[in-house]
XYZ file of C-alpha atoms in Angstrom:
381
model
C -50.464 10.356 -25.143
C -53.718 8.661 -24.227
C -54.899 5.501 -25.937
C -57.189 2.671 -24.957
C -54.439 0.179 -24.127
C -54.154 -1.157 -20.604
C -51.582 -3.363 -18.871
C -52.539 -5.696 -16.018
C -50.251 -6.654 -13.148
C -51.345 -9.487 -10.827
C -49.463 -9.931 -7.568
C -49.150 -13.418 -6.075
C -47.462 -12.841 -2.698
C -46.631 -16.398 -1.680
C -43.282 -18.149 -1.847
C -41.774 -21.358 -0.503
C -39.138 -19.459 1.456
C -38.142 -15.816 1.439
C -34.699 -15.154 -0.024
C -32.196 -13.337 2.175
C -31.976 -10.258 -0.053
C -35.717 -9.939 -0.772
C -37.829 -7.004 0.410
C -40.788 -7.762 -1.873
C -44.257 -8.228 -0.415
C -44.063 -12.010 -0.121
C -44.308 -14.759 2.497
C -44.942 -18.524 2.784
C -48.489 -19.911 2.980
C -50.115 -23.329 2.714
C -52.199 -24.523 -0.220
C -55.502 -23.690 1.472
C -54.498 -20.060 2.049
C -53.205 -19.738 -1.493
C -56.584 -20.919 -2.794
C -58.387 -18.354 -0.604
C -56.228 -15.663 -2.131
C -56.950 -16.828 -5.691
C -60.675 -16.565 -4.977
C -60.177 -13.044 -3.686
C -58.144 -12.106 -6.756
C -60.939 -13.387 -8.999
C -63.376 -11.167 -7.092
C -61.130 -8.155 -7.577
C -60.831 -8.784 -11.325
C -64.626 -8.846 -11.660
C -65.041 -5.809 -9.420
C -62.582 -3.519 -11.188
C -63.097 -4.541 -14.804
C -66.444 -2.772 -15.102
C -64.883 0.676 -14.643
C -62.420 0.046 -17.472
C -64.746 -1.018 -20.269
C -63.476 0.096 -23.641
C -59.856 -0.511 -22.681
C -57.929 -3.283 -24.443
C -55.492 -5.294 -22.330
C -52.230 -5.455 -24.270
C -49.969 -7.048 -21.637
C -50.399 -9.083 -18.458
C -47.658 -9.741 -15.921
C -47.977 -12.147 -12.993
C -45.336 -11.362 -10.381
C -44.640 -12.121 -6.779
C -43.693 -13.847 -4.649
C -43.685 -16.983 -6.720
C -46.622 -17.159 -9.147
C -45.411 -20.581 -10.276
C -46.678 -22.006 -6.978
C -50.111 -21.742 -8.602
C -51.426 -24.991 -10.034
C -52.234 -25.219 -13.711
C -55.945 -25.190 -12.818
C -55.587 -22.029 -10.730
C -53.718 -20.277 -13.523
C -56.421 -21.360 -15.951
C -59.170 -19.917 -13.740
C -57.351 -16.583 -13.495
C -56.877 -16.336 -17.252
C -60.489 -17.370 -17.932
C -61.704 -14.676 -15.547
C -59.561 -12.026 -17.251
C -60.913 -13.007 -20.674
C -64.503 -12.931 -19.397
C -64.143 -9.467 -17.868
C -61.633 -7.603 -20.036
C -61.088 -7.144 -23.748
C -57.831 -9.007 -24.320
C -55.757 -8.181 -27.405
C -55.170 -11.144 -29.705
C -51.412 -10.534 -29.546
C -51.247 -9.767 -25.821
C -47.940 -10.510 -24.102
C -48.754 -12.600 -21.008
C -45.887 -13.267 -18.593
C -45.652 -15.446 -15.496
C -42.653 -15.333 -13.187
C -41.359 -18.802 -12.384
C -39.011 -19.839 -9.630
C -36.908 -22.839 -10.669
C -37.822 -25.891 -8.657
C -41.523 -25.011 -8.443
C -42.646 -26.250 -11.875
C -42.676 -29.459 -13.859
C -43.567 -30.172 -17.475
C -47.271 -30.762 -16.774
C -47.640 -27.448 -14.934
C -45.781 -25.528 -17.655
C -47.918 -27.171 -20.335
C -51.051 -26.193 -18.397
C -49.791 -22.601 -18.140
C -49.215 -22.510 -21.877
C -52.681 -23.962 -22.482
C -54.153 -21.265 -20.222
C -52.650 -18.574 -22.453
C -49.369 -17.692 -20.741
C -46.943 -17.025 -23.598
C -43.884 -15.648 -21.799
C -41.984 -17.125 -18.860
C -39.566 -15.211 -16.636
C -37.182 -17.488 -14.735
C -35.395 -16.113 -11.673
C -31.994 -17.769 -11.950
C -29.805 -14.960 -10.466
C -26.570 -16.996 -10.738
C -25.276 -20.202 -12.289
C -22.890 -20.750 -9.368
C -24.215 -22.900 -6.540
C -22.243 -21.131 -3.810
C -23.752 -17.808 -4.906
C -27.273 -19.260 -4.980
C -26.731 -20.608 -1.463
C -25.660 -17.199 -0.162
C -28.777 -15.643 -1.659
C -30.996 -18.245 -0.002
C -32.414 -19.479 -3.316
C -34.335 -22.766 -3.121
C -33.048 -24.163 -6.418
C -29.851 -25.361 -8.038
C -28.586 -24.333 -11.450
C -29.317 -27.868 -12.622
C -32.965 -27.532 -11.600
C -33.186 -24.248 -13.470
C -31.692 -25.768 -16.606
C -34.139 -28.665 -16.456
C -37.080 -26.284 -16.025
C -35.838 -24.125 -18.901
C -35.862 -27.056 -21.326
C -39.258 -28.167 -19.992
C -40.610 -24.709 -20.831
C -39.270 -24.990 -24.363
C -40.862 -28.417 -24.722
C -44.149 -27.032 -23.392
C -44.203 -24.509 -26.241
C -42.736 -21.330 -24.762
C -40.804 -19.375 -27.374
C -40.384 -16.222 -25.275
C -38.326 -16.716 -22.112
C -36.577 -14.225 -19.856
C -33.815 -15.045 -17.379
C -33.243 -12.765 -14.376
C -29.632 -12.409 -13.229
C -28.013 -10.516 -10.375
C -24.499 -9.088 -10.147
C -22.593 -7.590 -7.240
C -23.291 -10.596 -5.014
C -21.295 -11.444 -1.873
C -18.179 -13.359 -2.872
C -18.884 -12.885 -6.583
C -15.924 -12.173 -8.838
C -15.843 -10.678 -12.312
C -14.897 -14.121 -13.621
C -17.835 -15.904 -11.940
C -20.257 -13.251 -13.238
C -18.941 -13.733 -16.755
C -19.411 -17.482 -16.378
C -23.067 -16.924 -15.446
C -23.567 -14.653 -18.469
C -21.979 -17.156 -20.854
C -24.043 -19.994 -19.390
C -27.243 -18.032 -20.052
C -26.174 -16.986 -23.542
C -25.617 -20.658 -24.314
C -29.304 -21.338 -23.602
C -30.387 -18.596 -26.062
C -33.307 -17.063 -24.125
C -35.136 -14.259 -25.869
C -34.548 -11.813 -23.006
C -32.087 -11.306 -20.150
C -32.543 -8.925 -17.206
C -29.290 -8.214 -15.369
C -29.621 -6.147 -12.209
C -27.118 -5.236 -9.509
C -27.789 -6.370 -5.963
C -29.279 -3.673 -3.743
C -28.981 -4.346 -0.017
C -32.462 -3.416 1.158
C -33.345 -2.234 4.687
C -34.981 -4.823 6.899
C -33.627 -7.854 5.047
C -31.213 -10.447 6.465
C -28.700 -9.127 3.943
C -28.743 -5.709 5.626
C -27.313 -7.176 8.838
C -24.552 -8.886 6.881
C -23.827 -6.518 4.004
C -25.386 -3.152 4.892
C -23.398 -0.050 5.843
C -22.665 -1.526 9.277
C -22.877 -5.167 8.216
C -20.549 -7.720 9.749
C -19.494 -9.084 6.323
C -19.747 -6.020 4.104
C -16.196 -6.576 2.850
C -17.436 -9.654 0.943
C -19.295 -7.449 -1.560
C -17.439 -6.589 -4.780
C -15.946 -3.102 -4.690
C -17.304 -0.283 -6.831
C -14.710 -0.706 -9.579
C -15.452 -4.440 -9.873
C -19.179 -3.723 -10.073
C -18.593 -1.312 -12.963
C -16.449 -3.931 -14.700
C -19.307 -6.413 -14.256
C -21.747 -3.953 -15.798
C -19.557 -3.298 -18.833
C -18.838 -7.027 -19.222
C -22.599 -7.632 -19.300
C -23.126 -5.249 -22.206
C -20.083 -6.581 -24.059
C -20.855 -10.308 -23.711
C -24.565 -9.973 -24.454
C -24.001 -7.665 -27.432
C -21.591 -10.189 -28.926
C -24.333 -12.822 -28.621
C -26.917 -10.640 -30.393
C -28.702 -9.135 -27.376
C -29.479 -5.449 -27.704
C -29.620 -3.350 -24.564
C -32.870 -1.380 -24.724
C -32.989 -0.305 -21.057
C -30.227 0.224 -18.528
C -30.508 -3.338 -17.150
C -32.478 -5.178 -19.849
C -31.343 -6.940 -23.015
C -33.241 -8.795 -25.701
C -32.987 -10.429 -29.069
C -34.448 -8.251 -31.858
C -38.177 -7.665 -31.371
C -38.269 -9.411 -27.975
C -38.269 -6.465 -25.591
C -40.562 -6.888 -22.594
C -43.673 -5.018 -23.722
C -45.133 -4.952 -20.219
C -42.137 -3.196 -18.686
C -42.127 -0.716 -21.563
C -45.593 0.337 -20.392
C -44.037 1.399 -17.077
C -41.046 3.144 -18.637
C -43.260 5.019 -21.117
C -45.865 5.880 -18.464
C -48.721 3.947 -19.997
C -51.807 3.006 -17.977
C -51.699 -0.127 -15.859
C -54.031 -1.771 -13.361
C -52.515 -3.567 -10.396
C -54.484 -6.452 -8.913
C -53.668 -8.263 -5.702
C -52.011 -7.504 -2.394
C -50.025 -4.251 -2.329
C -50.150 -3.758 -6.097
C -50.044 -0.310 -7.692
C -52.064 1.145 -10.560
C -51.765 4.244 -12.696
C -54.847 5.204 -14.669
C -55.094 8.628 -16.359
C -52.339 10.025 -14.100
C -54.020 8.823 -10.940
C -51.853 6.463 -8.915
C -53.578 4.024 -6.568
C -52.165 1.401 -4.238
C -53.903 -1.694 -2.910
C -53.647 -2.497 0.807
C -50.324 -4.108 1.721
C -51.826 -5.610 4.856
C -53.010 -9.116 4.009
C -56.069 -9.120 6.281
C -57.130 -5.706 5.051
C -56.826 -6.757 1.392
C -58.857 -9.893 2.015
C -61.654 -7.706 3.432
C -61.647 -4.694 1.092
C -60.453 -3.594 -2.349
C -60.500 0.069 -1.371
C -57.160 1.676 -2.273
C -54.818 2.242 0.638
C -53.460 5.265 -1.204
C -54.548 7.529 -4.042
C -52.560 10.342 -5.671
C -53.318 12.615 -8.602
C -49.968 13.152 -10.297
C -49.337 16.834 -10.919
C -48.149 18.156 -14.284
C -44.669 18.659 -12.848
C -44.739 15.137 -11.477
C -45.738 13.768 -14.879
C -42.909 15.663 -16.559
C -40.337 14.467 -14.035
C -41.474 10.843 -14.317
C -41.408 11.044 -18.117
C -37.779 12.139 -17.993
C -36.545 9.788 -15.272
C -38.228 6.716 -16.739
C -37.587 7.636 -20.369
C -33.877 8.218 -19.845
C -33.553 4.642 -18.565
C -34.288 3.554 -22.132
C -31.375 3.456 -24.550
C -33.553 5.226 -27.109
C -34.126 7.995 -24.602
C -36.957 10.523 -24.375
C -38.909 11.216 -27.568
C -38.812 15.000 -27.852
C -41.805 15.298 -30.204
C -43.953 13.052 -27.977
C -42.898 15.095 -24.954
C -44.004 18.345 -26.609
C -47.291 16.783 -27.743
C -48.020 15.574 -24.210
C -47.050 18.721 -22.302
C -47.389 21.550 -24.827
C -43.794 22.666 -24.413
C -40.371 21.466 -25.489
C -37.786 19.651 -23.389
C -35.343 22.523 -23.714
C -37.927 25.046 -22.541
C -38.006 23.280 -19.176
C -34.575 21.681 -18.850
C -32.404 23.774 -21.183
C -29.573 24.497 -18.746
C -29.538 20.955 -17.332
C -29.467 19.364 -20.788
C -26.819 21.741 -22.102
C -24.574 21.150 -19.113
C -24.753 17.370 -19.254
C -24.338 17.294 -23.043
C -21.236 19.465 -22.717
C -19.808 17.050 -20.126
C -20.582 14.042 -22.333
C -23.255 12.500 -20.080
C -26.228 13.186 -22.388
C -26.647 13.256 -26.156
C -29.346 15.065 -28.125
C -29.879 14.314 -31.833
C -32.904 16.582 -32.125
C -35.339 13.662 -31.927
C -34.296 11.856 -28.760
C -32.475 12.880 -25.607
C -30.554 9.932 -24.168
C -27.786 8.977 -21.782
C -24.339 8.254 -23.189
C -22.291 5.279 -21.996
C -20.489 7.685 -19.685
C -23.838 8.966 -18.452
C -25.179 5.484 -17.713
C -22.350 4.973 -15.221
C -23.640 7.887 -13.121
C -27.305 7.714 -14.143
C -28.773 8.023 -10.634
C -26.956 11.298 -10.119
C -28.072 12.674 -13.489
C -31.710 11.568 -13.262
C -32.144 13.362 -9.941
C -31.661 16.661 -11.753
C -34.800 16.079 -13.814
C -37.125 16.179 -10.820
C -39.120 19.409 -10.674
C -39.893 21.113 -7.392
C -43.603 21.392 -6.652
C -44.751 24.910 -5.880
């Protein structure tokens, strides 16, 4: 349902060194080029804000790349520009991704002073040999030092990103990483499985025809890792609210919930995506083109069937599931009117559960979620 809330995503594409598994839009650049990009991002904020007057920004997320390569002054200028051009909610959740080894206490304190109130650290693993295989630039010790610096700087909302299914990773080493993170008591933990993406150095090593594919954990071990994640984090008080995301009570990532619930968001920066009133737009992914023009590289009006399919696929990733009353209010018809046979079949097999208010995946269904979600796509006529 429509409201006046808006999420902002700002893409900072620069990093010190690209990790071997990474297919994100990111690359190294010197300080002068990074400053040029910040100036361009400020221009884009001013340019696009005028068409969204009346909208209140409820969340901001700075991703990359490595946003923590920005100086405290640069971060301050970005936040000042957002405040000058948008209506920012007093309780807005404002996240910056941080790569361990790229911040110190003074920078973190400057970020906090600028208004950043949530930090997302990309740890991935607590084991040095696993970090080395990934091509990460930091050690676990550097991460731990940065984590305590963030606490000292005043951050009381911290996420840690972790990755399972890594080359050479065992169930035991994954559990050690989980227990290490639980011991730090972050407010949020994201735990994703490695995906070997096309075009990355990892594809040559661990893809279908990779020379070292046998080093990846087998499918059964990966499932054991997934179930161990839920078990260990639940015992420590972390509730799973999305297939791969866990939080302490009341500390879910509000920005990501905007995506999963199909709220409106404006993407700013190289290659970023927006969805406003069911119109999806994409900024140029070519750096030179972005630096010359803000014109979208792509624009798509999402059809009613597309909206319905996205609502189901994204909503079923949430443990709560799809709100049946909200679905009917949005689309003028009930879930069962569209998906009756699909829902009945999966409920009978124990993959879905329907309590009359929410339709959600069962534990059994989560294990084969990709297969199930595909059946909620609607063919366009």
